[in-house]
């Protein structure tokens, strides 16, 4: 079957003999935002890491836009991942972080700067380029991490508990912002979370990890 | 004692702090008698530094000591960094044991290591520059593994993973993430290894041979065997100057780098532009920042002993990291290798060589 978007089939992962994912299958259409719900420790992060290529599945395949990428290394997959604790590079400022992927892709510096300011405006942090990442608040760091992942216009954006560690009110404001930003960027996205409200606010479609698993022994 | 502080009015010192201060006289007197006085005597005697510059024998000694130390540092880094990578980035059953084993050479008396190399090497390679450099590298791999390894272990794997999701391959990841984050600790380790190799005595005594004397063995020969205090002191001063300059450069770089990483307010626009900008414009700024940093370390105890108004704001996370990191590397100055019997420099009352004089200068500065 050739489809645009993401197609994950019967992915199982076992680490040190412990089974973490049990034959997970899912399809996300081009431009769709999907949320995967599941309790802590259920393997949501592992699913994203398999899609990003950071973890090799024990069995099963991952296809993007109809092409099997199961054995393609992370840096050639074109999959963006927003990590749970943002993982902004401490030795670079906000602009350096957002421009990182563009720098790797050898975009000329004039265009790079334009793209960074465009992204900063998109995530609601215009003028933050020269800030040191250590001085950012939790919400600001989450926005910068989102902008960094979107900078290279990846085919798929994965968000791993993007709003964890933020206080309640900020979570919902930011959830709306995340939806707006991902929508504007036109990306296909998967967000994993344990919070159903957050999932509904961000995503077009909400599923639980248990529903996706075919083999729940 | 009262002090006017900008914006916070007059703050008086708590009584227990005043009582505590009276006891400060004891360590101060100790330091004055056992370190400052011998240092001054050495400096006065060695004031005739021109003899090092003019006498070909002394000049050759200083030159040989310098290049063998530089070469030893490079070899120690070349051997130590791959070992550090394995130990810091891979998890295997015997990791802790192997890590402990890498420390063994450092703990062994340098004289014993020298004798071991002498016993193992074939006849014509027993003395000279080569065996000395190899022995120094062997001894100092532990310093590299220790200092750089601590830093490398604390660097989360997720930085690497984040870089990979942004399109960076293994080599780019190393160049743009791993290396910039490690650079400071590698420089710090290199500075310390240079200091240890420059101030070598035991290993050089056995391995350098009579034709290739180093500074410390020559100091001993001049001062004790030949009774030429002028030459001995001149060499001691030369050693102090060279080691102090190298340590200042490496620690300055370290502090400059740390500033760049964590407390920078620089507005350079991108990865490359930023490193170029920092390299060209960062040096002057780093000097003032380094002095501020030393000052803040020096004053930290006093500040917190005072009223809550002066220490209401908790230190920034970056400040914490900065201090912890610096303390980790500073603590190594206390390890005295040339005097195996005295484990700590600060507790060693005997100042017989320029090496220890210099270490005192470095160690006492920040903990004033």
Coordinates of C-alpha atoms in Angstrom, one line a residue:
Chain A
X1 CA 0.0 0.0 0.0
X2 CA 1.4 3.4 -1.0
X3 CA 0.2 6.2 1.2
X4 CA 1.5 9.6 2.1
X5 CA 2.1 10.1 5.8
X6 CA 3.2 7.6 8.3
X7 CA 2.5 3.8 8.3
X8 CA 3.7 1.8 11.3
X9 CA 3.0 -2.0 11.1
X10 CA 3.2 -4.6 13.9
X11 CA 6.1 -3.0 15.7
X12 CA 7.4 -4.9 18.7
X13 CA 10.2 -3.9 20.9
X14 CA 11.9 -5.9 23.6
X15 CA 14.8 -4.4 25.6
X16 CA 16.9 -6.7 27.8
X17 CA 14.2 -9.4 27.3
X18 CA 11.4 -7.2 28.5
X19 CA 8.7 -6.6 26.0
X20 CA 7.8 -2.9 25.7
X21 CA 5.7 -2.6 22.5
X22 CA 3.4 -5.4 21.4
X23 CA 2.8 -5.4 17.7
X24 CA 1.8 -1.7 17.4
X25 CA 0.2 -0.6 14.1
X26 CA -0.9 2.9 13.2
X27 CA -1.3 5.1 10.2
X28 CA -1.3 8.9 10.2
X29 CA -2.4 10.7 7.1
X30 CA -0.4 13.6 5.6
X31 CA -1.0 16.8 7.7
X32 CA -3.0 14.9 10.4
X33 CA -2.2 15.4 14.1
X34 CA -2.7 12.3 16.1
X35 CA -2.5 11.8 19.9
X36 CA -1.5 8.5 21.5
X37 CA -2.6 8.2 25.1
X38 CA -1.2 5.8 27.6
X39 CA -0.2 5.6 31.2
X40 CA 3.4 6.2 32.2
X41 CA 5.7 3.4 31.3
X42 CA 3.4 2.0 28.7
X43 CA 6.0 2.4 25.9
X44 CA 4.7 5.7 24.3
X45 CA 8.2 7.2 24.2
X46 CA 9.6 4.0 22.8
X47 CA 7.1 4.1 20.0
X48 CA 8.2 7.6 19.1
X49 CA 11.9 6.5 19.4
X50 CA 11.2 3.6 17.0
X51 CA 9.5 6.0 14.5
X52 CA 12.5 8.4 14.8
X53 CA 15.0 5.6 14.4
X54 CA 16.6 5.9 17.8
X55 CA 15.4 2.4 18.8
X56 CA 15.4 -0.5 16.3
X57 CA 12.2 -2.5 16.5
X58 CA 12.5 -6.3 17.3
X59 CA 10.0 -6.8 14.5
X60 CA 7.7 -4.8 12.4
X61 CA 8.2 -1.9 9.9
X62 CA 8.0 1.8 9.7
X63 CA 7.2 3.5 6.4
X64 CA 7.1 7.2 5.6
X65 CA 5.3 8.4 2.4
X66 CA 5.2 4.8 1.2
X67 CA 8.9 4.1 1.7
X68 CA 10.1 1.6 4.3
X69 CA 12.5 3.5 6.6
X70 CA 13.0 0.8 9.3
X71 CA 16.7 0.5 8.7
X72 CA 17.3 4.2 7.7
X73 CA 19.4 6.0 10.3
X74 CA 17.8 8.8 12.3
X75 CA 19.6 11.6 10.6
X76 CA 18.4 10.6 7.2
X77 CA 14.8 10.0 8.1
X78 CA 13.5 13.6 8.2
X79 CA 11.6 12.9 11.4
X80 CA 11.6 15.7 14.0
X81 CA 11.3 14.8 17.7
X82 CA 10.5 17.2 20.5
X83 CA 12.0 15.5 23.6
X84 CA 10.3 15.3 26.9
X85 CA 12.7 17.7 28.6
X86 CA 13.3 19.7 25.5
X87 CA 17.0 18.8 25.5
X88 CA 18.1 22.2 24.1
X89 CA 21.8 22.4 23.5
X90 CA 23.3 24.2 26.4
X91 CA 26.2 25.6 24.5
X92 CA 24.1 27.4 21.9
X93 CA 21.7 30.3 22.4
X94 CA 18.0 30.2 21.3
X95 CA 18.9 31.2 17.7
X96 CA 21.8 28.6 17.6
X97 CA 19.4 25.9 18.8
X98 CA 16.7 26.7 16.3
X99 CA 19.2 27.1 13.5
X100 CA 21.0 23.9 14.3
X101 CA 19.3 21.7 11.8
X102 CA 19.5 24.5 9.1
X103 CA 23.2 24.8 9.8
X104 CA 23.6 21.0 9.4
X105 CA 21.7 21.3 6.1
X106 CA 24.1 24.1 5.1
X107 CA 21.5 26.7 4.6
X108 CA 23.2 30.1 3.9
X109 CA 23.3 32.3 7.0
X110 CA 21.0 35.1 5.6
X111 CA 18.2 32.6 4.9
X112 CA 18.9 30.8 8.1
X113 CA 18.4 34.0 10.1
X114 CA 15.2 34.8 8.3
X115 CA 13.9 31.3 8.9
X116 CA 14.8 31.5 12.6
X117 CA 13.0 34.8 13.1
X118 CA 10.0 33.5 11.2
X119 CA 9.9 30.5 13.6
X120 CA 10.3 32.6 16.7
X121 CA 7.4 34.7 15.6
X122 CA 5.4 31.5 14.9
X123 CA 6.0 30.1 18.4
X124 CA 5.3 33.5 20.0
X125 CA 8.9 34.4 21.1
X126 CA 10.0 37.2 18.7
X127 CA 13.3 38.7 19.7
X128 CA 14.4 35.8 21.8
X129 CA 17.2 34.7 19.5
X130 CA 20.1 35.9 21.6
X131 CA 18.8 34.5 24.8
X132 CA 20.8 31.9 26.7
X133 CA 18.7 28.7 26.9
X134 CA 19.5 28.4 30.6
X135 CA 17.5 31.6 31.2
X136 CA 14.3 30.3 29.6
X137 CA 11.2 29.4 31.5
X138 CA 9.6 26.0 31.1
X139 CA 7.1 27.2 28.6
X140 CA 9.6 29.2 26.6
X141 CA 12.0 26.2 26.4
X142 CA 9.1 24.0 25.2
X143 CA 8.4 26.6 22.4
X144 CA 12.0 26.8 21.4
X145 CA 12.2 23.0 21.3
X146 CA 9.1 22.9 19.0
X147 CA 10.6 25.6 16.8
X148 CA 13.9 23.7 16.6
X149 CA 12.1 20.6 15.4
X150 CA 10.0 22.4 12.9
X151 CA 12.9 24.5 11.4
X152 CA 14.0 21.8 9.0
X153 CA 10.4 21.1 7.9
X154 CA 10.5 17.4 8.8
X155 CA 8.0 15.0 7.1
X156 CA 6.8 13.9 10.5
X157 CA 7.0 15.7 13.9
X158 CA 6.9 13.6 17.1
X159 CA 6.1 15.3 20.4
X160 CA 6.9 13.4 23.5
X161 CA 4.9 14.8 26.4
X162 CA 5.6 18.3 25.1
X163 CA 3.8 19.9 28.0
X164 CA 5.0 17.9 30.9
X165 CA 6.6 19.9 33.7
X166 CA 4.4 22.9 33.1
X167 CA 1.8 24.3 35.4
X168 CA -1.9 23.6 34.7
X169 CA -3.0 26.9 33.2
X170 CA 0.1 27.2 31.0
X171 CA -0.4 23.6 29.7
X172 CA -3.7 24.5 28.1
X173 CA -2.6 27.8 26.6
X174 CA 0.4 26.0 25.2
X175 CA -1.6 23.0 24.0
X176 CA -3.6 25.4 21.8
X177 CA -0.4 27.1 20.6
X178 CA 1.2 23.7 19.8
X179 CA -1.8 22.8 17.7
X180 CA -1.8 26.2 15.9
X181 CA 2.0 26.0 15.2
X182 CA 2.0 22.4 13.9
X183 CA -1.1 23.2 11.8
X184 CA 0.5 26.3 10.4
X185 CA 3.7 24.4 9.6
X186 CA 1.5 21.8 7.8
X187 CA 3.3 18.9 9.4
X188 CA 2.1 15.4 10.1
X189 CA 2.4 14.9 13.8
X190 CA 2.1 12.4 16.6
X191 CA 1.9 13.6 20.2
X192 CA 2.1 11.2 23.1
X193 CA 0.7 12.1 26.5
X194 CA -1.0 10.7 29.5
X195 CA -3.4 13.6 29.7
X196 CA -6.7 13.0 27.7
X197 CA -7.6 16.8 27.9
X198 CA -4.3 17.8 26.5
X199 CA -4.5 15.1 23.8
X200 CA -8.0 16.3 22.7
X201 CA -6.8 19.9 22.6
X202 CA -3.8 19.3 20.4
X203 CA -4.9 16.4 18.1
X204 CA -7.4 15.7 15.4
X205 CA -7.7 12.1 16.5
X206 CA -7.0 10.5 19.8
X207 CA -6.2 6.8 20.3
X208 CA -4.8 4.8 23.2
X209 CA -1.7 2.7 22.9
X210 CA -3.6 -0.4 24.0
X211 CA -6.0 0.1 21.0
X212 CA -3.0 0.1 18.6
X213 CA -1.4 -3.0 20.0
X214 CA -2.4 -6.2 18.3
X215 CA -0.6 -8.6 20.6
X216 CA -1.2 -7.8 24.2
X217 CA 0.0 -10.9 26.0
Chain B
X1 CA 31.9 45.3 60.6
X2 CA 29.4 47.0 58.4
X3 CA 29.5 47.4 54.7
X4 CA 27.5 49.5 52.4
X5 CA 25.9 47.4 49.7
X6 CA 24.4 48.9 46.6
X7 CA 20.6 48.9 46.9
X8 CA 20.4 47.0 50.1
X9 CA 21.5 49.5 52.8
X10 CA 23.9 48.7 55.6
X11 CA 24.3 45.1 56.6
X12 CA 26.0 44.1 59.8
X13 CA 27.9 40.9 60.3
X14 CA 26.5 38.2 62.6
X15 CA 28.4 37.8 65.9
X16 CA 29.5 34.2 65.2
X17 CA 31.1 35.3 62.0
X18 CA 33.1 37.9 63.9
X19 CA 34.2 35.3 66.4
X20 CA 35.1 32.9 63.6
X21 CA 37.2 35.6 61.9
X22 CA 39.5 35.8 64.9
X23 CA 40.6 32.3 64.3
X24 CA 41.4 33.0 60.7
X25 CA 44.8 34.3 62.1
X26 CA 46.0 30.7 62.6
X27 CA 45.8 29.4 59.0
X28 CA 47.0 32.8 57.8
X29 CA 50.0 32.7 60.0
X30 CA 50.7 29.1 58.9
X31 CA 50.5 30.0 55.3
X32 CA 52.7 33.1 55.8
X33 CA 55.4 31.2 57.6
X34 CA 55.5 28.0 55.6
X35 CA 54.6 29.2 52.1
X36 CA 54.9 32.9 51.6
X37 CA 58.3 33.2 53.4
X38 CA 60.0 30.3 51.5
X39 CA 58.5 31.6 48.3
X40 CA 59.9 35.1 48.8
X41 CA 63.3 33.7 49.7
X42 CA 63.3 31.6 46.6
X43 CA 62.2 34.5 44.5
X44 CA 64.8 36.8 45.9
X45 CA 67.6 34.3 45.3
X46 CA 66.3 33.5 41.9
X47 CA 65.9 37.1 40.9
X48 CA 68.8 36.7 38.6
X49 CA 66.6 35.2 35.9
X50 CA 68.9 36.3 33.2
X51 CA 71.1 33.4 34.0
X52 CA 68.4 31.0 32.7
X53 CA 68.2 33.1 29.5
X54 CA 72.0 33.4 29.0
X55 CA 73.5 30.1 30.3
X56 CA 73.2 27.5 27.5
X57 CA 73.1 24.6 30.0
X58 CA 70.1 26.1 32.0
X59 CA 68.4 27.1 28.8
X60 CA 68.7 23.6 27.4
X61 CA 67.3 22.2 30.6
X62 CA 64.2 24.5 30.5
X63 CA 63.7 23.9 26.8
X64 CA 63.9 20.1 27.1
X65 CA 61.5 20.1 30.1
X66 CA 59.0 22.2 28.2
X67 CA 58.9 20.2 25.0
X68 CA 58.9 16.8 26.7
X69 CA 56.0 18.1 28.9
X70 CA 54.1 19.3 25.8
X71 CA 54.7 16.1 23.9
X72 CA 53.7 14.0 27.0
X73 CA 50.5 16.0 27.2
X74 CA 49.7 15.3 23.6
X75 CA 50.4 11.6 23.9
X76 CA 48.4 11.4 27.2
X77 CA 45.4 13.0 25.5
X78 CA 45.8 10.8 22.4
X79 CA 45.7 7.7 24.6
X80 CA 43.4 9.0 27.2
X81 CA 40.5 10.3 25.1
X82 CA 39.6 7.1 23.4
X83 CA 39.8 5.3 26.7
X84 CA 37.6 8.0 28.2
X85 CA 35.1 7.6 25.4
X86 CA 34.8 3.8 26.0
X87 CA 34.5 4.3 29.8
X88 CA 32.1 7.2 29.8
X89 CA 29.9 6.2 26.8
X90 CA 29.6 2.4 27.1
X91 CA 28.1 0.3 29.7
X92 CA 29.8 -3.1 30.3
X93 CA 30.2 -5.4 33.1
X94 CA 33.8 -4.6 34.1
X95 CA 33.5 -0.8 33.6
X96 CA 34.0 0.2 37.2
X97 CA 36.9 -2.1 37.5
X98 CA 38.6 -0.9 34.4
X99 CA 38.0 2.7 35.4
X100 CA 39.6 2.0 38.8
X101 CA 42.5 0.4 37.0
X102 CA 43.2 3.4 34.9
X103 CA 43.9 5.3 38.1
X104 CA 46.6 2.8 39.2
X105 CA 49.5 4.5 37.3
X106 CA 48.6 7.8 38.8
X107 CA 48.7 6.4 42.3
X108 CA 52.0 4.6 41.8
X109 CA 55.2 6.4 42.8
X110 CA 56.6 8.0 39.7
X111 CA 60.0 6.6 40.6
X112 CA 58.5 3.1 40.5
X113 CA 56.9 3.7 37.2
X114 CA 60.3 5.0 35.9
X115 CA 62.1 1.9 37.2
X116 CA 59.5 -0.3 35.6
X117 CA 59.9 1.3 32.2
X118 CA 63.6 1.1 32.6
X119 CA 63.4 -2.6 33.3
X120 CA 61.0 -3.3 30.4
X121 CA 62.6 -1.3 27.6
X122 CA 65.5 -2.6 25.6
X123 CA 69.0 -1.3 26.4
X124 CA 69.4 1.6 24.1
X125 CA 65.9 2.9 24.8
X126 CA 66.3 2.9 28.6
X127 CA 67.1 6.6 28.9
X128 CA 66.3 9.7 26.9
X129 CA 63.3 11.6 25.8
X130 CA 61.2 8.8 24.4
X131 CA 60.9 6.6 27.5
X132 CA 60.3 9.7 29.6
X133 CA 57.4 10.8 27.3
X134 CA 56.0 7.3 27.3
X135 CA 56.2 7.0 31.1
X136 CA 54.6 10.5 31.5
X137 CA 51.7 9.6 29.2
X138 CA 51.2 6.3 31.0
X139 CA 51.1 8.2 34.4
X140 CA 48.7 10.9 33.2
X141 CA 46.1 9.0 31.3
X142 CA 44.3 8.8 34.6
X143 CA 44.1 12.6 34.8
X144 CA 42.4 12.7 31.3
X145 CA 40.1 9.8 32.1
X146 CA 39.1 11.4 35.4
X147 CA 38.5 15.0 34.4
X148 CA 37.1 14.5 30.9
X149 CA 35.3 11.3 31.8
X150 CA 33.3 13.1 34.6
X151 CA 32.2 15.7 32.1
X152 CA 31.4 13.2 29.4
X153 CA 29.4 11.0 31.6
X154 CA 27.2 13.9 32.7
X155 CA 26.4 14.8 29.1
X156 CA 23.1 13.2 28.4
X157 CA 22.8 10.9 25.4
X158 CA 19.7 12.9 24.4
X159 CA 21.8 15.8 23.1
X160 CA 23.2 13.4 20.6
X161 CA 19.8 12.0 19.8
X162 CA 18.4 15.5 19.4
X163 CA 21.1 16.4 16.9
X164 CA 20.4 13.2 15.0
X165 CA 16.7 14.0 14.6
X166 CA 17.8 17.4 13.3
X167 CA 19.8 15.7 10.5
X168 CA 23.3 15.5 11.9
X169 CA 25.3 12.4 11.1
X170 CA 27.8 10.9 13.6
X171 CA 30.7 13.2 12.6
X172 CA 28.6 16.3 12.6
X173 CA 27.2 15.3 16.0
X174 CA 30.7 15.0 17.4
X175 CA 31.8 18.3 16.0
X176 CA 28.8 20.3 16.9
X177 CA 27.6 18.8 20.2
X178 CA 30.0 16.5 21.9
X179 CA 33.2 18.4 21.2
X180 CA 32.0 21.9 22.2
X181 CA 30.6 20.5 25.4
X182 CA 33.9 18.6 26.2
X183 CA 36.4 21.2 25.0
X184 CA 36.7 23.0 28.4
X185 CA 37.4 19.8 30.3
X186 CA 39.9 18.6 27.8
X187 CA 41.8 21.9 28.1
X188 CA 41.7 21.8 31.8
X189 CA 43.0 18.2 31.8
X190 CA 45.8 19.2 29.3
X191 CA 46.8 22.1 31.6
X192 CA 47.1 19.8 34.6
X193 CA 49.0 17.1 32.7
X194 CA 51.4 19.7 31.4
X195 CA 52.0 20.8 35.0
X196 CA 52.7 17.3 36.2
X197 CA 55.0 16.5 33.3
X198 CA 56.9 19.7 33.6
X199 CA 57.5 19.3 37.3
X200 CA 58.6 15.7 36.9
X201 CA 61.2 14.4 39.2
X202 CA 61.0 10.7 40.0
X203 CA 60.5 9.4 36.4
X204 CA 63.0 11.9 35.0
X205 CA 65.6 10.9 37.6
X206 CA 65.4 7.3 36.3
X207 CA 64.6 7.8 32.6
X208 CA 65.9 11.1 31.3
X209 CA 69.5 10.2 31.8
X210 CA 72.5 12.4 32.6
X211 CA 72.4 14.1 29.2
X212 CA 68.8 15.1 29.3
X213 CA 68.2 16.6 32.7
X214 CA 64.8 18.3 33.6
X215 CA 64.3 21.3 35.7
X216 CA 63.5 19.6 39.0
X217 CA 66.4 17.2 38.9
X218 CA 68.7 20.1 38.0
X219 CA 67.3 22.1 40.9
X220 CA 68.2 19.2 43.2
X221 CA 71.7 18.9 41.7
X222 CA 72.5 22.6 41.9
X223 CA 71.0 23.2 45.3
X224 CA 72.2 20.0 47.1
X225 CA 75.1 18.6 45.2
X226 CA 76.7 21.6 43.6
X227 CA 75.7 24.2 46.2
X228 CA 74.8 26.7 43.4
X229 CA 71.7 28.3 44.9
X230 CA 71.7 31.0 42.2
X231 CA 71.2 28.5 39.4
X232 CA 68.8 26.4 41.4
X233 CA 66.6 29.4 42.3
X234 CA 66.7 30.7 38.7
X235 CA 65.4 27.4 37.5
X236 CA 62.7 27.4 40.1
X237 CA 61.5 30.8 39.1
X238 CA 61.6 29.7 35.4
X239 CA 59.4 26.7 36.3
X240 CA 57.0 28.9 38.3
X241 CA 56.6 31.3 35.4
X242 CA 56.1 28.6 32.7
X243 CA 53.7 26.5 34.7
X244 CA 51.8 29.5 35.9
X245 CA 51.4 30.8 32.3
X246 CA 50.2 27.4 31.0
X247 CA 47.7 27.0 33.9
X248 CA 46.5 30.6 33.5
X249 CA 45.9 30.0 29.8
X250 CA 44.1 26.7 30.2
X251 CA 42.0 27.9 33.2
X252 CA 41.3 31.1 31.4
X253 CA 40.1 29.2 28.4
X254 CA 38.1 27.0 30.7
X255 CA 36.4 29.9 32.4
X256 CA 35.9 31.7 29.1
X257 CA 34.4 28.6 27.6
X258 CA 32.1 28.2 30.6
X259 CA 31.0 31.7 30.3
X260 CA 30.2 31.1 26.7
X261 CA 28.2 28.1 27.4
X262 CA 26.2 28.9 30.4
X263 CA 26.1 32.5 31.4
X264 CA 26.6 34.1 28.0
X265 CA 24.6 37.2 27.1
X266 CA 26.4 37.3 23.8
X267 CA 24.2 38.0 20.8
X268 CA 26.2 36.3 18.1
X269 CA 23.8 35.0 15.6
X270 CA 24.6 31.4 14.7
X271 CA 26.7 28.3 15.5
X272 CA 29.7 29.2 13.4
X273 CA 29.4 33.0 13.6
X274 CA 29.3 32.6 17.3
X275 CA 32.4 30.6 17.7
X276 CA 34.3 32.9 15.5
X277 CA 33.0 35.9 17.3
X278 CA 33.9 34.4 20.6
X279 CA 37.3 33.5 19.5
X280 CA 38.1 37.0 18.4
X281 CA 36.3 39.1 20.9
X282 CA 36.0 36.9 23.9
X283 CA 39.6 37.1 25.3
X284 CA 39.5 40.6 26.8
X285 CA 36.1 40.0 28.3
X286 CA 37.1 36.7 29.7
X287 CA 39.8 38.3 31.8
X288 CA 37.4 40.6 33.6
X289 CA 34.9 37.8 33.9
X290 CA 37.5 35.4 35.3
X291 CA 38.4 37.9 38.0
X292 CA 34.8 38.5 38.8
X293 CA 34.3 34.7 39.0
X294 CA 37.3 34.3 41.4
X295 CA 35.9 37.2 43.4
X296 CA 32.5 35.7 43.6
X297 CA 33.9 32.4 44.8
X298 CA 36.1 34.1 47.3
X299 CA 33.2 36.1 48.7
X300 CA 30.5 33.5 48.6
X301 CA 30.9 32.3 52.2
X302 CA 30.9 35.8 53.6
X303 CA 27.9 36.8 51.6
X304 CA 25.8 34.0 52.9
X305 CA 26.9 34.4 56.5
X306 CA 25.3 37.8 56.4
X307 CA 21.7 38.8 56.6
X308 CA 19.1 37.1 54.3
X309 CA 18.8 40.3 52.2
X310 CA 22.1 39.7 50.6
X311 CA 21.6 36.1 49.7
X312 CA 17.9 36.1 49.1
X313 CA 18.1 35.2 45.4
X314 CA 19.1 31.6 45.0
X315 CA 22.1 31.1 42.7
X316 CA 21.2 30.4 39.1
X317 CA 21.4 26.8 37.9
X318 CA 24.3 27.8 35.7
X319 CA 26.1 29.3 38.6
X320 CA 25.8 26.0 40.5
X321 CA 27.1 24.0 37.6
X322 CA 29.9 26.5 37.1
X323 CA 31.0 26.2 40.7
X324 CA 30.7 22.4 40.9
X325 CA 32.6 22.0 37.7
X326 CA 35.3 24.4 38.8
X327 CA 35.6 22.8 42.1
X328 CA 36.0 19.4 40.5
X329 CA 38.9 20.6 38.4
X330 CA 40.4 22.8 41.1
X331 CA 40.6 19.9 43.6
X332 CA 43.1 18.2 41.4
X333 CA 45.6 20.9 42.2
X334 CA 45.7 19.4 45.7
X335 CA 47.1 16.1 44.4
X336 CA 50.8 16.4 44.9
X337 CA 52.7 14.0 42.7
X338 CA 56.3 15.0 43.2
X339 CA 56.0 14.6 47.0
X340 CA 54.3 11.2 47.4
X341 CA 54.3 11.4 51.1
X342 CA 52.4 14.6 51.3
X343 CA 48.9 13.9 50.0
X344 CA 47.7 17.5 50.0
X345 CA 49.5 20.6 49.0
X346 CA 47.8 22.7 51.5
X347 CA 48.9 20.5 54.4
X348 CA 52.5 20.3 53.2
X349 CA 54.7 22.7 55.1
X350 CA 57.8 22.0 53.1
X351 CA 58.1 24.1 50.0
X352 CA 61.2 22.8 48.4
X353 CA 60.4 23.3 44.7
X354 CA 58.9 25.8 42.4
X355 CA 56.2 23.3 41.5
X356 CA 54.6 23.4 44.9
X357 CA 55.1 27.2 45.2
X358 CA 53.1 27.5 42.0
X359 CA 50.4 25.2 43.1
X360 CA 49.9 27.2 46.2
X361 CA 49.5 30.3 44.2
X362 CA 46.8 28.7 42.0
X363 CA 45.0 27.0 44.8
X364 CA 44.9 29.8 47.3
X365 CA 43.6 32.3 44.9
X366 CA 40.0 31.1 44.6
X367 CA 39.6 30.0 48.1
X368 CA 40.8 33.1 49.7

